[in-house]
Short mmCIF file of C-alpha atoms in Angstrom, two decimals:
data_model
loop_
_atom_site.label_atom_id
_atom_site.label_comp_id
_atom_site.label_asym_id
_atom_site.label_seq_id
_atom_site.Cartn_x
_atom_site.Cartn_y
_atom_site.Cartn_z
CA UNK A 1 0.20 0.30 -0.15
CA UNK A 2 0.65 3.22 -1.01
CA UNK A 3 1.03 5.67 1.39
CA UNK A 4 -1.13 8.98 0.64
CA UNK A 5 0.35 12.28 1.10
CA UNK A 6 -1.91 15.05 2.54
CA UNK A 7 -0.58 18.24 2.12
CA UNK A 8 -2.34 21.62 3.19
CA UNK A 9 -2.70 25.27 1.37
CA UNK A 10 -0.32 27.90 2.93
CA UNK A 11 -2.19 31.10 3.24
CA UNK A 12 -1.81 34.76 1.79
CA UNK A 13 -1.28 35.46 5.55
CA UNK A 14 0.41 33.05 6.39
CA UNK A 15 3.56 33.75 3.83
CA UNK A 16 3.40 37.67 4.63
CA UNK A 17 7.18 38.69 5.37
CA UNK A 18 5.88 41.86 7.56
CA UNK A 19 6.18 41.90 11.17
CA UNK A 20 2.46 40.91 12.02
CA UNK A 21 0.71 38.46 14.16
CA UNK A 22 -2.13 37.16 12.99
CA UNK A 23 -4.67 34.60 14.68
CA UNK A 24 -8.41 33.20 13.77
CA UNK A 25 -6.72 31.16 10.93
CA UNK A 26 -6.01 35.09 9.71
CA UNK A 27 -9.18 36.86 10.55
CA UNK A 28 -7.22 39.09 12.83
CA UNK A 29 -4.31 40.74 12.59
CA UNK A 30 -2.20 42.75 15.00
CA UNK A 31 1.05 44.53 15.34
CA UNK A 32 4.27 42.09 17.22
CA UNK A 33 3.85 45.21 19.54
CA UNK A 34 0.45 44.80 22.01
CA UNK A 35 1.27 46.10 24.98
CA UNK A 36 0.24 49.62 24.44
CA UNK A 37 -2.93 48.07 23.49
CA UNK A 38 -3.66 46.22 26.38
CA UNK A 39 -2.80 49.00 27.72
CA UNK A 40 -6.21 50.91 26.23
CA UNK A 41 -8.53 47.76 26.47
CA UNK A 42 -7.42 48.48 30.57
CA UNK A 43 -8.15 51.65 31.20
CA UNK A 44 -11.56 51.80 29.26
CA UNK A 45 -12.99 49.22 30.94
CA UNK A 46 -11.12 49.23 34.20
CA UNK A 47 -12.78 53.32 34.36
CA UNK A 48 -16.10 52.19 33.56
CA UNK A 49 -15.74 49.57 35.98
CA UNK A 50 -15.71 51.80 38.20
CA UNK A 51 -18.53 53.76 37.52
CA UNK A 52 -21.19 50.84 37.07
CA UNK A 53 -20.12 49.63 39.93
CA UNK A 54 -20.33 53.87 42.10
CA UNK A 55 -21.94 55.69 40.42
CA UNK A 56 -24.88 53.99 37.89
CA UNK A 57 -26.60 52.42 41.07
CA UNK A 58 -26.81 55.78 43.20
CA UNK A 59 -27.95 57.86 39.31
CA UNK A 60 -30.21 55.28 38.20
CA UNK A 61 -33.06 56.21 41.44
CA UNK A 62 -32.74 59.13 42.29
CA UNK A 63 -32.11 61.02 38.95
CA UNK A 64 -32.86 58.02 36.22
CA UNK A 65 -32.70 53.92 34.28
CA UNK A 66 -31.21 56.13 31.72
CA UNK A 67 -29.10 56.64 32.71
CA UNK A 68 -26.40 53.86 32.36
CA UNK A 69 -28.22 51.79 30.25
CA UNK A 70 -26.64 55.11 27.53
CA UNK A 71 -22.97 54.38 28.95
CA UNK A 72 -23.80 50.56 28.64
CA UNK A 73 -24.54 51.02 25.27
CA UNK A 74 -21.76 53.69 24.77
CA UNK A 75 -19.71 51.01 25.97
CA UNK A 76 -20.04 48.54 24.01
CA UNK A 77 -19.87 50.83 20.86
CA UNK A 78 -16.03 51.65 21.98
CA UNK A 79 -15.00 48.67 22.51
CA UNK A 80 -16.33 47.13 19.42
CA UNK A 81 -14.38 49.53 17.84
CA UNK A 82 -11.54 49.61 19.23
CA UNK A 83 -11.30 45.67 18.54
CA UNK A 84 -12.50 46.36 14.72
CA UNK A 85 -9.51 49.27 14.62
CA UNK A 86 -7.08 47.03 15.93
CA UNK A 87 -7.78 44.06 14.28
CA UNK A 88 -8.82 44.72 11.26
CA UNK A 89 -6.09 44.48 7.68
CA UNK A 90 -5.18 48.28 7.56
CA UNK A 91 -4.77 47.85 3.74
CA UNK A 92 -1.39 45.88 3.48
CA UNK A 93 -0.18 46.14 -0.58
CA UNK A 94 1.15 43.24 -1.56
CA UNK A 95 5.19 42.89 -2.25
CA UNK A 96 6.26 41.65 -5.89
CA UNK A 97 6.92 37.86 -5.87
CA UNK A 98 10.76 37.42 -6.36
CA UNK A 99 10.56 37.61 -10.74
CA UNK A 100 8.83 40.51 -10.49
CA UNK A 101 10.42 42.91 -8.27
CA UNK A 102 14.03 42.15 -11.01
CA UNK A 103 11.38 42.63 -13.65
CA UNK A 104 11.06 46.28 -11.79
CA UNK A 105 15.29 46.31 -11.22
CA UNK A 106 15.99 45.80 -14.47
CA UNK A 107 13.23 48.23 -15.85
CA UNK A 108 14.61 51.63 -13.47
CA UNK A 109 18.78 49.91 -14.42
CA UNK A 110 17.44 50.55 -17.92
CA UNK A 111 15.53 53.72 -17.40
CA UNK A 112 18.72 55.46 -15.09
CA UNK A 113 21.94 53.93 -16.95
CA UNK A 114 24.78 53.06 -15.54
CA UNK A 115 25.86 55.25 -12.21
CA UNK A 116 29.14 56.23 -12.26
CA UNK A 117 30.66 55.69 -9.17
CA UNK A 118 30.79 58.05 -6.08
CA UNK A 119 27.65 59.31 -7.41
CA UNK A 120 23.82 59.00 -5.92
CA UNK A 121 21.46 56.81 -7.66
CA UNK A 122 18.54 58.81 -9.21
CA UNK A 123 15.52 58.37 -6.83
CA UNK A 124 13.40 55.70 -7.91
CA UNK A 125 9.75 57.63 -9.06
CA UNK A 126 7.29 56.05 -11.66
CA UNK A 127 5.15 59.08 -13.95
CA UNK A 128 1.59 57.44 -14.52
CA UNK A 129 -1.58 59.72 -15.79
CA UNK A 130 -4.57 59.30 -13.41
CA UNK A 131 -7.81 61.61 -14.16
CA UNK A 132 -4.97 63.64 -17.43
CA UNK A 133 -3.01 64.69 -14.19
CA UNK A 134 0.67 63.30 -13.88
CA UNK A 135 0.86 61.41 -10.59
CA UNK A 136 4.08 60.26 -8.83
CA UNK A 137 5.43 57.01 -8.01
CA UNK A 138 7.95 56.64 -5.33
CA UNK A 139 9.62 53.05 -5.21
CA UNK A 140 9.84 50.81 -2.18
CA UNK A 141 13.24 49.43 -1.40
CA UNK A 142 11.41 47.18 0.47
CA UNK A 143 8.42 45.54 -1.00
CA UNK A 144 9.66 46.43 -4.49
CA UNK A 145 6.54 48.04 -5.47
CA UNK A 146 5.77 51.60 -6.86
CA UNK A 147 3.47 52.72 -4.26
CA UNK A 148 -0.34 54.24 -5.18
CA UNK A 149 0.10 57.71 -4.10
CA UNK A 150 -0.58 57.91 0.09
CA UNK A 151 0.29 54.88 0.62
CA UNK A 152 4.12 54.33 2.77
CA UNK A 153 5.79 51.92 4.37
CA UNK A 154 5.25 51.84 8.06
CA UNK A 155 8.98 50.93 9.59
CA UNK A 156 7.30 49.37 12.57
CA UNK A 157 4.82 46.45 10.72
CA UNK A 158 7.49 46.28 8.14
CA UNK A 159 4.37 46.72 5.76
CA UNK A 160 3.44 49.20 3.01
CA UNK A 161 -0.16 50.33 3.93
CA UNK A 162 -2.01 52.19 1.17
CA UNK A 163 -3.39 55.63 2.21
CA UNK A 164 -1.02 54.65 5.21
CA UNK A 165 -2.37 57.78 7.42
CA UNK A 166 -0.07 56.49 11.42
CA UNK A 167 1.01 54.05 12.82
CA UNK A 168 -1.55 54.23 16.73
CA UNK A 169 0.68 52.63 19.68
CA UNK A 170 -2.55 52.60 21.58
CA UNK A 171 -5.31 50.54 19.35
CA UNK A 172 -1.76 48.05 17.93
CA UNK A 173 -2.53 48.29 13.77
CA UNK A 174 -1.52 50.58 11.03
CA UNK A 175 -4.47 53.66 10.47
CA UNK A 176 -5.03 53.36 6.59
CA UNK A 177 -7.65 52.03 4.09
CA UNK A 178 -9.38 49.91 5.28
CA UNK A 179 -9.94 50.30 9.31
CA UNK A 180 -9.56 54.40 8.21
CA UNK A 181 -13.19 54.95 9.91
CA UNK A 182 -13.00 51.85 12.37
CA UNK A 183 -10.10 54.75 14.13
CA UNK A 184 -12.46 58.36 13.91
CA UNK A 185 -15.63 56.18 15.66
CA UNK A 186 -13.33 54.86 17.68
CA UNK A 187 -11.45 58.66 18.59
CA UNK A 188 -15.40 60.38 18.92
CA UNK A 189 -17.10 57.75 20.38
CA UNK A 190 -14.11 57.49 24.02
CA UNK A 191 -14.10 60.94 24.08
CA UNK A 192 -17.72 61.14 23.89
CA UNK A 193 -17.20 58.25 27.02
CA UNK A 194 -15.30 59.80 28.66
CA UNK A 195 -16.92 63.49 28.47
CA UNK A 196 -20.30 61.21 29.19
CA UNK A 197 -18.80 59.54 32.86
CA UNK A 198 -16.56 63.34 33.95
CA UNK A 199 -20.27 64.85 33.67
CA UNK A 200 -22.02 62.55 35.26
CA UNK A 201 -18.86 61.76 37.94
CA UNK A 202 -19.80 65.70 38.53
CA UNK A 203 -24.43 65.36 38.96
CA UNK A 204 -22.73 62.29 40.85
CA UNK A 205 -20.82 64.14 44.16
CA UNK A 206 -23.51 67.43 43.54
CA UNK A 207 -26.09 65.14 44.40
CA UNK A 208 -24.76 63.23 47.11
CA UNK A 209 -23.26 66.97 49.00
CA UNK A 210 -26.87 67.69 49.37
CA UNK A 211 -27.83 65.40 51.96
CA UNK A 212 -24.14 64.35 52.89
CA UNK A 213 -21.77 67.06 52.72
CA UNK A 214 -19.11 67.26 50.37
CA UNK A 215 -16.49 65.81 52.42
CA UNK A 216 -18.51 62.32 53.37
CA UNK A 217 -19.43 62.45 49.67
CA UNK A 218 -15.51 62.05 48.54
CA UNK A 219 -14.84 60.00 51.11
CA UNK A 220 -17.04 57.65 49.69
CA UNK A 221 -15.60 57.73 46.11
CA UNK A 222 -13.08 55.39 44.63
CA UNK A 223 -11.32 58.59 43.36
CA UNK A 224 -10.16 59.38 46.79
CA UNK A 225 -8.80 55.52 48.45
CA UNK A 226 -5.66 56.87 47.45
CA UNK A 227 -5.89 60.23 49.28
CA UNK A 228 -7.48 58.42 52.69
CA UNK A 229 -4.88 56.14 52.53
CA UNK A 230 -1.70 59.14 52.48
CA UNK A 231 -2.03 59.78 56.18
CA UNK A 232 -1.48 55.99 57.29
CA UNK A 233 1.28 56.17 54.84
CA UNK A 234 2.71 59.39 56.69
CA UNK A 235 3.29 57.64 59.87
CA UNK A 236 4.33 54.24 58.23
CA UNK A 237 7.38 56.18 56.80
CA UNK A 238 7.77 58.27 60.46
#
């Protein structure tokens, strides 16, 4: 009996030469430096958890039940936009195959001619006509391709990204053509959530101060716990 060898087809994301990490069969794509992303997730979840645990029960009873409901909806929307921005392909441009790179190099050498020793080679630029306008395409020495307009090479992910805006360590990914709208919605909704929590924190303190006084309200607020422990630290240090 002859053994039948079954070879698995290699996916494109498994051969990507950049510095990205993949999981969930290539559906999730992130940069290798993910520490700041986890910090971002921890700060958002931690801050909102304190708000839901201490401020929302009081505000729901004494002000309106819609306060925590809207905060929960906004919180999940922020998390969804963060994960979508972080796990999406920002618009990575495929690199040239070895035979394609060799052909492009031969074209460039034929166009530029022999460069004398000691002189700098001219920039590798290709002029393309788009909508009756001449557009200059810059050559990427790493990916061996002429990049489209507004594309750039990310030194952290080591990929050319279409409509590259910047590499954001807070989301752990590049921001480009395919995830820019999610990044915009994330920053917008996060700003709204921050203002919302800060506003109702003040409302919570003011409403409680009417009954218990301002100092007693601050003592019952989780944010003042480090300051309440400060005298004890001074005693231990003394």
